[in-house]
XYZ file of C-alpha atoms in Angstrom:
403
model
C -25.384 4.106 116.305
C -26.660 0.697 115.347
C -28.422 0.245 111.928
C -31.735 -1.491 111.576
C -31.427 -4.619 109.360
C -34.252 -4.893 106.804
C -35.575 -8.380 106.413
C -35.857 -9.673 102.799
C -39.265 -10.013 101.287
C -40.846 -13.314 101.776
C -43.263 -15.033 99.405
C -45.936 -17.539 99.890
C -45.818 -20.985 98.273
C -48.610 -19.896 95.987
C -46.635 -16.892 94.825
C -43.644 -19.140 94.255
C -45.729 -21.451 92.051
C -47.146 -18.563 90.075
C -43.683 -17.056 89.519
C -42.268 -20.391 88.425
C -45.166 -20.920 86.058
C -44.676 -17.465 84.519
C -40.946 -18.023 84.018
C -41.577 -21.399 82.446
C -44.210 -19.935 80.167
C -41.910 -17.087 79.111
C -39.049 -19.482 78.517
C -41.294 -21.717 76.436
C -42.526 -18.733 74.435
C -38.953 -17.561 73.794
C -37.931 -21.072 72.796
C -40.843 -21.366 70.379
C -40.100 -17.933 68.937
C -36.444 -18.872 68.527
C -37.360 -22.111 66.814
C -39.729 -20.267 64.491
C -37.002 -17.707 63.699
C -34.531 -20.488 62.982
C -37.022 -22.228 60.731
C -37.844 -18.923 59.018
C -34.143 -18.173 58.574
C -33.557 -21.612 57.096
C -36.514 -21.151 54.791
C -35.394 -17.639 53.784
C -31.838 -18.859 53.228
C -33.105 -21.683 51.060
C -35.444 -19.364 49.192
C -32.844 -16.627 48.572
C -30.195 -19.193 47.689
C -32.513 -20.679 45.102
C -33.364 -17.197 43.836
C -29.685 -16.197 43.669
C -28.769 -19.438 41.900
C -31.587 -18.923 39.406
C -30.589 -15.303 38.820
C -26.924 -16.262 38.510
C -27.813 -18.930 35.990
C -29.884 -16.409 34.039
C -27.028 -13.886 34.166
C -24.614 -16.535 32.878
C -26.979 -17.305 30.013
C -27.292 -13.633 29.133
C -23.528 -13.166 29.265
C -23.157 -16.221 27.044
C -25.723 -14.796 24.634
C -23.932 -11.479 24.723
C -20.660 -13.179 23.885
C -22.328 -14.929 20.968
C -23.676 -11.596 19.728
C -20.271 -9.949 20.033
C -18.583 -12.852 18.224
C -21.197 -12.744 15.472
C -20.698 -9.058 14.782
C -16.933 -9.392 15.135
C -16.957 -12.141 12.505
C -19.121 -10.007 10.226
C -16.766 -7.065 10.669
C -13.691 -9.219 10.071
C -15.240 -10.554 6.882
C -15.786 -7.020 5.578
C -12.346 -5.986 6.780
C -10.773 -8.759 4.741
C -12.631 -7.518 1.668
C -11.529 -3.932 2.290
C -7.907 -5.022 2.777
C -7.961 -6.875 -0.535
C -9.671 -3.984 -2.300
C -7.091 -1.522 -0.980
C -4.294 -3.724 -2.316
C -5.956 -4.050 -5.713
C -6.752 -0.336 -5.931
C -3.168 0.468 -4.949
C -2.079 -1.567 -7.967
C -4.505 0.418 -10.144
C -3.118 3.616 -8.667
C 0.352 2.560 -9.745
C -1.024 1.807 -13.213
C -2.462 5.308 -13.458
C 0.776 6.843 -12.180
C 2.777 4.872 -14.734
C 0.279 5.867 -17.419
C 0.780 9.538 -16.531
C 4.532 9.008 -16.783
C 4.086 7.174 -20.081
C 2.049 10.051 -21.548
C 4.813 12.567 -20.905
C 7.251 11.263 -23.530
C 4.745 11.111 -26.435
C 3.429 14.524 -25.397
C 6.953 15.916 -25.240
C 7.747 14.386 -28.632
C 4.631 15.872 -30.227
C 5.360 19.275 -28.698
C 8.978 19.005 -29.822
C 7.824 18.141 -33.336
C 5.647 21.237 -33.340
C 8.527 23.269 -31.963
C 10.827 21.801 -34.599
C 8.346 22.638 -37.326
C 8.241 26.195 -36.052
C 11.748 26.388 -37.496
C 10.194 26.176 -40.952
C 9.986 29.515 -42.652
C 8.546 31.413 -45.549
C 5.998 29.582 -47.600
C 6.832 26.279 -45.927
C 5.638 27.603 -42.587
C 2.242 26.302 -43.550
C -0.575 24.998 -41.411
C -0.588 21.717 -43.290
C -2.032 18.323 -42.469
C 1.089 17.433 -40.478
C 0.624 20.516 -38.342
C -3.058 19.753 -37.848
C -2.365 16.146 -36.888
C 0.441 17.167 -34.521
C -1.775 19.759 -32.857
C -4.508 17.163 -32.524
C -1.933 14.732 -31.131
C -0.880 17.295 -28.519
C -4.513 18.004 -27.681
C -5.297 14.302 -27.262
C -2.210 13.672 -25.146
C -2.711 16.835 -23.100
C -6.317 15.851 -22.549
C -5.237 12.325 -21.666
C -2.727 13.688 -19.185
C -5.344 15.913 -17.549
C -7.864 13.065 -17.524
C -5.381 10.681 -15.929
C -4.412 13.255 -13.317
C -8.080 13.702 -12.393
C -8.479 9.939 -12.396
C -5.471 9.602 -10.105
C -7.027 12.092 -7.688
C -10.236 10.056 -7.722
C -8.260 6.897 -6.996
C -6.400 8.624 -4.167
C -9.674 9.866 -2.701
C -11.190 6.390 -3.004
C -8.136 4.934 -1.290
C -8.636 7.461 1.491
C -12.261 6.366 1.832
C -11.189 2.715 1.740
C -8.661 3.319 4.498
C -11.267 5.217 6.494
C -13.631 2.258 6.181
C -10.771 -0.040 7.168
C -10.040 2.108 10.214
C -13.705 2.097 11.277
C -13.861 -1.676 10.924
C -10.566 -2.216 12.735
C -11.611 0.090 15.563
C -14.980 -1.644 15.857
C -13.282 -5.066 15.831
C -10.798 -3.920 18.462
C -13.653 -2.764 20.687
C -15.493 -6.022 20.084
C -12.353 -7.964 20.992
C -11.934 -5.990 24.218
C -15.605 -6.420 25.079
C -15.346 -10.152 24.350
C -12.288 -10.440 26.599
C -14.037 -8.597 29.411
C -17.243 -10.624 29.188
C -15.271 -13.887 28.874
C -13.471 -12.986 32.079
C -16.793 -12.115 33.709
C -18.277 -15.404 32.506
C -15.421 -17.386 34.050
C -15.900 -15.815 37.486
C -17.625 -18.140 40.008
C -18.693 -17.961 43.645
C -15.355 -19.499 44.618
C -13.177 -17.188 42.530
C -10.460 -15.654 44.744
C -10.606 -12.255 43.022
C -14.158 -11.371 44.088
C -14.691 -8.070 45.884
C -17.377 -5.575 46.880
C -17.602 -2.104 45.357
C -19.973 0.647 46.380
C -22.169 1.884 43.546
C -21.400 -1.066 41.285
C -25.096 -1.815 40.710
C -25.858 0.954 38.210
C -26.316 1.624 34.512
C -23.550 3.833 33.155
C -25.016 7.135 31.882
C -22.786 7.052 28.798
C -23.798 3.516 27.839
C -25.771 2.599 24.724
C -28.813 0.503 23.978
C -28.438 -2.846 22.271
C -30.152 -1.402 19.208
C -27.664 1.450 19.075
C -24.833 -1.054 19.477
C -26.088 -3.221 16.625
C -26.803 -0.193 14.431
C -23.254 1.069 14.926
C -21.651 -2.094 13.569
C -24.340 -2.486 10.930
C -23.622 1.023 9.648
C -19.880 0.303 9.614
C -20.458 -2.908 7.654
C -22.861 -1.361 5.141
C -20.668 1.708 4.737
C -17.587 -0.453 4.190
C -19.406 -2.586 1.632
C -20.695 0.493 -0.200
C -17.175 1.914 -0.180
C -15.766 -1.350 -1.515
C -18.344 -1.506 -4.300
C -17.594 2.105 -5.240
C -13.927 1.170 -5.341
C -14.646 -1.797 -7.612
C -16.701 0.437 -9.890
C -13.905 3.004 -9.983
C -11.428 0.274 -10.934
C -13.641 -0.626 -13.869
C -13.647 3.020 -14.920
C -9.877 3.206 -14.512
C -9.336 0.070 -16.565
C -11.566 1.176 -19.441
C -10.136 4.709 -19.346
C -6.559 3.457 -19.513
C -7.360 1.184 -22.446
C -9.295 3.868 -24.323
C -6.616 6.481 -23.659
C -3.836 4.239 -24.968
C -5.893 3.330 -28.054
C -6.738 6.964 -28.825
C -3.122 8.041 -28.495
C -1.778 5.212 -30.662
C -4.402 5.844 -33.336
C -3.529 9.538 -33.518
C 0.211 8.804 -33.629
C -0.351 6.572 -36.653
C -2.429 9.276 -38.379
C 0.302 11.838 -37.703
C 3.033 9.548 -39.039
C 1.119 8.969 -42.279
C 0.656 12.718 -42.684
C 4.393 13.306 -42.118
C 5.340 10.653 -44.698
C 3.042 12.236 -47.268
C 4.398 15.711 -46.514
C 8.036 14.563 -46.842
C 7.293 13.192 -50.309
C 5.715 16.517 -51.314
C 8.670 18.499 -49.924
C 11.263 16.349 -51.733
C 9.356 16.664 -54.986
C 9.321 20.434 -54.609
C 13.016 20.506 -53.665
C 13.979 18.663 -56.854
C 12.538 21.562 -58.869
C 14.371 24.189 -56.801
C 17.758 22.429 -56.412
C 19.914 25.296 -57.780
C 18.488 27.834 -55.329
C 20.105 26.148 -52.256
C 21.880 28.481 -49.815
C 22.840 28.346 -46.155
C 20.955 30.098 -43.410
C 22.709 33.294 -42.285
C 24.274 33.697 -38.857
C 22.083 36.699 -38.151
C 18.995 34.526 -38.043
C 20.708 32.172 -35.602
C 21.686 35.181 -33.503
C 18.140 36.487 -33.528
C 16.779 33.064 -32.593
C 19.246 32.914 -29.739
C 18.201 36.431 -28.752
C 14.579 35.312 -28.636
C 15.542 32.435 -26.367
C 17.494 34.834 -24.148
C 14.583 37.267 -23.938
C 12.200 34.403 -23.191
C 14.606 33.228 -20.513
C 14.828 36.796 -19.181
C 11.019 36.930 -19.019
C 10.934 33.624 -17.163
C 13.598 34.909 -14.768
C 11.573 38.073 -14.150
C 8.488 35.953 -13.507
C 10.362 34.253 -10.669
C 11.080 37.673 -9.151
C 7.400 38.531 -9.607
C 6.316 35.273 -7.963
C 8.582 36.021 -5.000
C 7.182 39.534 -4.618
C 3.569 38.331 -4.951
C 4.181 35.542 -2.452
C 5.703 37.903 0.091
C 2.870 40.398 -0.295
C 0.251 37.669 -0.022
C 1.844 36.134 3.069
C 2.038 39.543 4.760
C -1.733 39.909 4.420
C -1.935 37.274 7.184
C -0.495 39.669 9.764
C -3.070 39.925 12.569
C -5.182 42.994 13.341
C -3.071 46.088 14.102
C 0.038 44.330 12.768
C -1.362 44.756 9.220
C 0.707 47.932 8.788
C 1.325 49.808 5.543
C 5.003 49.937 6.413
C 7.963 50.870 4.178
C 8.512 47.224 3.331
C 4.923 46.985 2.048
C 5.253 50.078 -0.126
C 8.626 48.912 -1.402
C 7.295 45.472 -2.321
C 4.299 47.009 -4.128
C 6.709 49.234 -6.013
C 8.856 46.210 -6.721
C 5.877 44.413 -8.308
C 5.177 47.375 -10.582
C 8.839 47.570 -11.567
C 9.001 43.853 -12.372
C 5.738 43.961 -14.314
C 7.069 46.916 -16.289
C 10.292 45.000 -16.967
C 8.323 41.990 -18.154
C 6.175 44.215 -20.336
C 9.231 45.822 -21.907
C 10.898 42.435 -22.346
C 7.700 41.068 -23.878
C 7.634 44.003 -26.247
C 11.263 43.277 -27.079
C 10.368 39.613 -27.571
C 7.515 40.530 -29.903
C 9.831 42.883 -31.761
C 12.436 40.116 -32.001
C 9.920 37.686 -33.476
C 8.837 40.315 -35.962
C 12.417 41.070 -36.863
C 13.141 37.357 -37.318
C 10.282 37.124 -39.782
C 11.624 40.170 -41.603
C 15.068 38.588 -41.747
C 13.578 35.348 -43.025
C 11.812 37.228 -45.778
C 15.008 39.098 -46.625
C 16.999 35.862 -46.596
C 14.550 34.215 -48.933
C 14.982 37.136 -51.327
C 18.699 36.353 -51.389
C 18.708 32.606 -51.064
C 16.833 30.257 -53.203
C 13.722 28.410 -52.165
C 15.795 25.264 -51.907
C 16.949 26.336 -48.450
C 13.348 26.418 -47.322
C 12.715 22.970 -48.691
C 15.963 21.559 -47.320
C 15.176 22.939 -43.886
C 11.650 21.605 -43.960
C 12.750 18.169 -45.119
C 15.386 18.058 -42.401
C 12.796 18.920 -39.745
C 10.063 16.580 -40.888
C 12.251 13.672 -41.944
C 15.506 13.777 -39.973
C 14.417 15.410 -36.724
C 10.842 14.268 -36.488
C 9.924 11.183 -38.512
C 13.258 9.324 -38.526
C 14.408 10.978 -35.323
C 12.372 11.338 -32.177
C 9.253 9.678 -33.629
C 11.004 6.590 -34.991
C 10.434 4.389 -31.945
C 7.281 6.135 -30.766
C 4.671 3.539 -29.812
C 2.014 3.439 -27.131
C 1.722 0.236 -25.142
C -1.341 -0.601 -23.096
C -1.231 1.077 -19.703
């Protein structure tokens, strides 16, 4: 079956003119719109470029200002750090002075205590609380007090050194952070539009929630600087105290040593004068007294030994109190250690009683000896102690130098 062929639509010349005119008009409108868009794009590009350049320039200025601020505070911190470093070194030297002073006190103190101990070997009427005894006791008190004072002073110096080092640490940490921040911002400042390492990162345009304000930042370093300066000034003040204390301590000790020596010299003259009148009464000290003195030393040693056992028992009991909760059991070991403490304390008590009895017996023996021997033995013994053992012996080269 044949198909009917549809003839294409035909237009009149007028329609053709109208259609051509419309197409031309539309094309002209599109061209004009395109030209306007191009002009607008050029204008927008120029405007945004200028804005970006201006903003970039402003950012560079602010980064530069920030770098200047960081450098300023870093310099301030470094200046204080240098002062703290120097102060630590100086205070360390003062610490060594105090330590040496404590060491230097020990020998004079030991000598004074030994002199007192030596003079305890006097007996009978010569076991007198004379001026020598008073001056020696005062000497021990001064040197013991000096030792305690210097120990406290040393602790103060150690604590100040700790504070100095803490200030140094705070400054060093702040400087380290400033250095890192300066390095980062210097790197940022050197980046340009043509830098090859540029990249895009989502979420980069934000303020970190854990960041600080500029005022907080400045306050942090300002506090570190002021704290370090206050610490340094306290350290300087402490050094002044240390210096004056060391001088005064040495002077006080030397003055008392001289007073004691004069008292000993006077006492030796008195003892020799008395001995001359009692020359024919000279006799030796009996072995029984020596034995009793040795017994006293042994009992004292036994008491000291028992105290070590007691310390061990106390320490064990105290440590066991740290057992946790249900583990704090009253077990056989606990009862045995408690019993052990009582036994040791009883032993010490009995030994102490024996020691007291021994001292009493020694005095009785001394009195009995003096009934047999002549008073010259007392004088000879006293002269030997004060002159040979003390004055011309351990005290001969005793002198306090400035600490």
